[in-house]
Tab-separated table of C-alpha atoms in Angstrom:
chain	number	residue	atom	x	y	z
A	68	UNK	CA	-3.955	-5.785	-24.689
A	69	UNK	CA	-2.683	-4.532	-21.352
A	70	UNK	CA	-1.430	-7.324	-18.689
A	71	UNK	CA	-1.146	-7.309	-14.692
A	72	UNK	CA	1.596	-9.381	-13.704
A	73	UNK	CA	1.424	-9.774	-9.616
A	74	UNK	CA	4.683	-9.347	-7.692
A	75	UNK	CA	4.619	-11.248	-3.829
A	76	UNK	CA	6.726	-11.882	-1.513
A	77	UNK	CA	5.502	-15.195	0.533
A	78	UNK	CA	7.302	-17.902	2.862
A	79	UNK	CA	8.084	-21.353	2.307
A	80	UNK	CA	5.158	-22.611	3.983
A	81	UNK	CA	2.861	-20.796	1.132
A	82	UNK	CA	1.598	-17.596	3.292
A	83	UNK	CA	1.362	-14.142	1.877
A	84	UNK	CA	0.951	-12.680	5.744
A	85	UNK	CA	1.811	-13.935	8.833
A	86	UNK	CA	0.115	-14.535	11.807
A	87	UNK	CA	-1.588	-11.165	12.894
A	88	UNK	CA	-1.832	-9.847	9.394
A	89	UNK	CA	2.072	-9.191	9.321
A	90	UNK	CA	3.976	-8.201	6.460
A	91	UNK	CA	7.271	-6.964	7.278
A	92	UNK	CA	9.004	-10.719	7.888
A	93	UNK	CA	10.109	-10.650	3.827
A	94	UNK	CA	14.111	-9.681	3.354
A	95	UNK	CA	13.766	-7.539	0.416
A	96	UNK	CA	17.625	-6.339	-0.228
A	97	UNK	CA	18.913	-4.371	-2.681
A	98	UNK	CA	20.388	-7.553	-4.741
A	99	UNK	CA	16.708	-9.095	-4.436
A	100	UNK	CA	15.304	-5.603	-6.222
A	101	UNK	CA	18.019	-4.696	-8.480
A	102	UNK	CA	17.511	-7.822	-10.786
A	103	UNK	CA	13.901	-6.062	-11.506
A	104	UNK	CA	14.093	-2.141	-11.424
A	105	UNK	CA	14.346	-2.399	-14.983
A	106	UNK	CA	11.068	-4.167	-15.437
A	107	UNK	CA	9.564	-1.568	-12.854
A	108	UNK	CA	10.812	1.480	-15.105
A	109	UNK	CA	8.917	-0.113	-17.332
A	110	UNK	CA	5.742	-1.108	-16.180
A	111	UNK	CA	2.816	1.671	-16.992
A	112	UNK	CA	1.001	1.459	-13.221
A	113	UNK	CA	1.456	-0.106	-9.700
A	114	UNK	CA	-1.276	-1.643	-8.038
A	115	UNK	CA	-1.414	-1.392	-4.631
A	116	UNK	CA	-3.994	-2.850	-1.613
A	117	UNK	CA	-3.528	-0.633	1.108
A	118	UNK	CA	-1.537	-1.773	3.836
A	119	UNK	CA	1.052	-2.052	0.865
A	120	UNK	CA	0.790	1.354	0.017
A	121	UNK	CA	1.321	2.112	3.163
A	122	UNK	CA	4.425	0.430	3.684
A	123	UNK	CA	5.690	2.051	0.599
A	124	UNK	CA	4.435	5.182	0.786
A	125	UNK	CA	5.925	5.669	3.948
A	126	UNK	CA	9.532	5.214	2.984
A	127	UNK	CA	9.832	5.777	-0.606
A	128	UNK	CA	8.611	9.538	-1.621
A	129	UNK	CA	11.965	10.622	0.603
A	130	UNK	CA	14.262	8.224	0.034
A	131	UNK	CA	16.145	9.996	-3.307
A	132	UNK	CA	17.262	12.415	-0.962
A	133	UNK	CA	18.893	10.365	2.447
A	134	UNK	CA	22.588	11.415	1.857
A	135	UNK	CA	23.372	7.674	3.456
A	136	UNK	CA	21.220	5.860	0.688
A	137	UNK	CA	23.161	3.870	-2.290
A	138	UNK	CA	22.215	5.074	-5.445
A	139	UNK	CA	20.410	1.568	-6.310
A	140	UNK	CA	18.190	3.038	-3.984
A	141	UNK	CA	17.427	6.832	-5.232
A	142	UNK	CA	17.208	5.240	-8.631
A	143	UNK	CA	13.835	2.473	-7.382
A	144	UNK	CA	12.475	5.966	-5.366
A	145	UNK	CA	12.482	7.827	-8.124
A	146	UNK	CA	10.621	4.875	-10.156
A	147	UNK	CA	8.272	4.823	-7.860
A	148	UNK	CA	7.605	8.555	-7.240
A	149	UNK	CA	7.440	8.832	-11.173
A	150	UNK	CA	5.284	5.703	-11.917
A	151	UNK	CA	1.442	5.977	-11.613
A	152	UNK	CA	0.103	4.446	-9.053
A	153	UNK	CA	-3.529	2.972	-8.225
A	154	UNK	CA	-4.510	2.255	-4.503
A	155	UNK	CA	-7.082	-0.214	-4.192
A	156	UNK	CA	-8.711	1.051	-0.371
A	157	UNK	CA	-12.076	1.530	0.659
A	158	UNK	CA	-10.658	2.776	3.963
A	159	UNK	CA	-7.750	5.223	2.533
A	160	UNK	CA	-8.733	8.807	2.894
A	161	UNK	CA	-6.175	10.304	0.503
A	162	UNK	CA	-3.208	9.362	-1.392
A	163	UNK	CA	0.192	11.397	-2.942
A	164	UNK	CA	2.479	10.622	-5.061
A	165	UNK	CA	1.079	10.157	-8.568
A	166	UNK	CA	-1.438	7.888	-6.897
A	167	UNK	CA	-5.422	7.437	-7.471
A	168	UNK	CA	-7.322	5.614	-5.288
A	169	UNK	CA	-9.965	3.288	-6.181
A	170	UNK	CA	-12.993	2.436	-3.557
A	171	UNK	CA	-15.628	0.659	-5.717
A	172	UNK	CA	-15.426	-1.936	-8.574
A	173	UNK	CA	-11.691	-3.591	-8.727
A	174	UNK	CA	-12.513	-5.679	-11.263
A	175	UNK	CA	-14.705	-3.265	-13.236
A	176	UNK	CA	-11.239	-0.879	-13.482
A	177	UNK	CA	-8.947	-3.227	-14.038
A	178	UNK	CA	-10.732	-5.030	-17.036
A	179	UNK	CA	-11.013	-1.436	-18.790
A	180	UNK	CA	-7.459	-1.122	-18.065
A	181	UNK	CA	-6.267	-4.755	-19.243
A	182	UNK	CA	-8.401	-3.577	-22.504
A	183	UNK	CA	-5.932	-0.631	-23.540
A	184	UNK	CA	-3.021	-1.495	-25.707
A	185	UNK	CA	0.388	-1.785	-23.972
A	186	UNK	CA	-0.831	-1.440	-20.236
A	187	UNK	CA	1.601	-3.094	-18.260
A	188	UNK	CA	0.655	-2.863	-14.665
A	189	UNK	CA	2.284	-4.833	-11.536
A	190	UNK	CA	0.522	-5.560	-8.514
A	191	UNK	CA	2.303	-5.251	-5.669
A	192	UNK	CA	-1.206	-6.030	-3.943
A	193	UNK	CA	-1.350	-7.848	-0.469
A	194	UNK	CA	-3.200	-11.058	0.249
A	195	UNK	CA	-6.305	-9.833	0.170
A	196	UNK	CA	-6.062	-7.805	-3.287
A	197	UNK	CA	-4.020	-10.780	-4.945
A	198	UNK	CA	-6.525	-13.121	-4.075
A	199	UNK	CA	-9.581	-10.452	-5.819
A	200	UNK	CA	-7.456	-10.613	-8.603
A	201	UNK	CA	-7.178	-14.153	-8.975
A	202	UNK	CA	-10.649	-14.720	-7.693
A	203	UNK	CA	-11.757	-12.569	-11.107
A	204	UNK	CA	-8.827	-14.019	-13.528
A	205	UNK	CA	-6.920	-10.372	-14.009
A	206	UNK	CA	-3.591	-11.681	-13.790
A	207	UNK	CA	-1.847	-12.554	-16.771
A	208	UNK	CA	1.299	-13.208	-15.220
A	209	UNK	CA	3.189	-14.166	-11.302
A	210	UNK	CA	6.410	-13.326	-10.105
A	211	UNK	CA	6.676	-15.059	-6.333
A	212	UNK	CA	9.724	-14.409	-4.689
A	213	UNK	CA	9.626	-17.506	-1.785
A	214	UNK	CA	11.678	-16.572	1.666
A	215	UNK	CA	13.399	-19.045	3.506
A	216	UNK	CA	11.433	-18.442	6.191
A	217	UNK	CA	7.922	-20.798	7.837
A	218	UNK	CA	5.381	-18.831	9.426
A	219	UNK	CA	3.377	-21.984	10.132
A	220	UNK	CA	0.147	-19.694	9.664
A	221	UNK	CA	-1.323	-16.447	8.263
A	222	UNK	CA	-3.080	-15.768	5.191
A	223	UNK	CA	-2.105	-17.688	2.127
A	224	UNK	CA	-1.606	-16.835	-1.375
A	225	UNK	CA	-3.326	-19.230	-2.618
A	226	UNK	CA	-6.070	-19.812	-0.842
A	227	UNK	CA	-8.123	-23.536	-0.905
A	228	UNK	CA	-9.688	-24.240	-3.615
A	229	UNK	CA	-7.346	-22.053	-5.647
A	230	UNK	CA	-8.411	-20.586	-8.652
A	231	UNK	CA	-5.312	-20.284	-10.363
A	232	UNK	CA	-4.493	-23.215	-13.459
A	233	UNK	CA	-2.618	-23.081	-16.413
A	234	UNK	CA	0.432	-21.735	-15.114
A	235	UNK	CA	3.910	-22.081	-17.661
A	236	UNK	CA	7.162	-21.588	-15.856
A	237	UNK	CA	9.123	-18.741	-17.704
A	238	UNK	CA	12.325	-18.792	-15.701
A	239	UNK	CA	13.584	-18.844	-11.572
A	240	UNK	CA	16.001	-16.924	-10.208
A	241	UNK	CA	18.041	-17.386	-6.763
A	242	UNK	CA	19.194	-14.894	-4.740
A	243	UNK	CA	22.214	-14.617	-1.772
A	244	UNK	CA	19.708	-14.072	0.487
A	245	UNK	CA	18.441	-18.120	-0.553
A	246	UNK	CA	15.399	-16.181	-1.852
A	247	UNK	CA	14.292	-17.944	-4.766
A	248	UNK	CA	11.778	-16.150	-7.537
A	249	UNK	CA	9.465	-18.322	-9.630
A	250	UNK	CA	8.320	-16.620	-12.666
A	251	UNK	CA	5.419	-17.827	-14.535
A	252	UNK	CA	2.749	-16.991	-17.099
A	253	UNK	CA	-1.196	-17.767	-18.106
A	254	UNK	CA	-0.394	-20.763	-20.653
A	255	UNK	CA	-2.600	-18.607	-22.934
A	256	UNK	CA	-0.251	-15.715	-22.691
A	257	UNK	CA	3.205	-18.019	-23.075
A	258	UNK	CA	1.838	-19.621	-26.290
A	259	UNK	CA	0.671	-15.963	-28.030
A	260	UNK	CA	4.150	-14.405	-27.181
């Protein structure tokens, strides 16, 4: 069976966005991304909502080839160019980069996927898309990466009543940047592996 394992960035204080929709307070450096390229070069798909997308679609298709860029970097563009992509956007006119857009039935998609042996897929999502995820019970696994930061409102990731039980801690991580990354799975999952 395939798995979606959900990737977020969110602040102390438990938001995914800030105030006014914003998503550009995380501090994702390159020590922060380096401890999981090799999980992304493995991963069959991203999932993407799309303000995400956006974001890295607008920075990432060039970077391999910005002479000032550290090779960390050319090495997590060229993941990402490479690595299939699905944009979940009912707004999104087009997409590039090894990307397919999906308007209509999330969970419809994504169950099909999950069905097919050995699809690994990460969500890189957005508030909105993580919480359609765990609204339906498609993720099999979370990876939060908490910021030292409290944006004392927004939109959080887990929204009340949350949906989400059964969680196992796998391992946490902490980072220079006092960025700390909780790792955990379904308790399903953790006791069939």
């Amino acid at each position: 069976m395939g798995s979606v394992t959900l990737w977020m960035q969110m602040s102390l204080d438990g938001f995914a966005e800030g105030p006014d929709q914003e998503i550009h307070w995380p501090v994702v450096d390159e020590e922060l991304c380096e401890s999981f390229l090799d999980e992304l070069r493995s991963a069959d798909m991203f999932l993407y909502g799309r303000k995400t997308y956006d974001i890295m679609a607008s920075f990432w298709p060039t970077a391999d080839v910005d002479p000032a860029i550290s090779e960390f970097y050319i090495d997590f563009a060229r993941c990402w160019k490479e690595t299939p992509k699905l944009v979940f956007s009912r707004s999104l006119a087009a997409a590039e980069w090894n990307t397919r857009i999906v308007r209509e039935d999330l969970v419809g998609e994504i169950t099909a996927m999950r069905a097919r042996p050995g699809c690994d897929m990460v969500l890189f999502g957005g508030a909105e898309t993580a919480s359609e995820f765990m609204k339906h019970d498609l993720i099999d696994e979370y990876r939060l990466f908490v910021h030292p930061i409290l944006l004392g409102g927004g939109i959080p990731l887990f929204p009340t009543p949350s949906v989400v039980s059964g969680l196992q801690l796998v391992d946490v991580l902490t980072f220079d940047s006092a960025v700390v990354q909780m790792h955990y799975q379904q308790a399903a999952a953790a006791s069939s592996r």
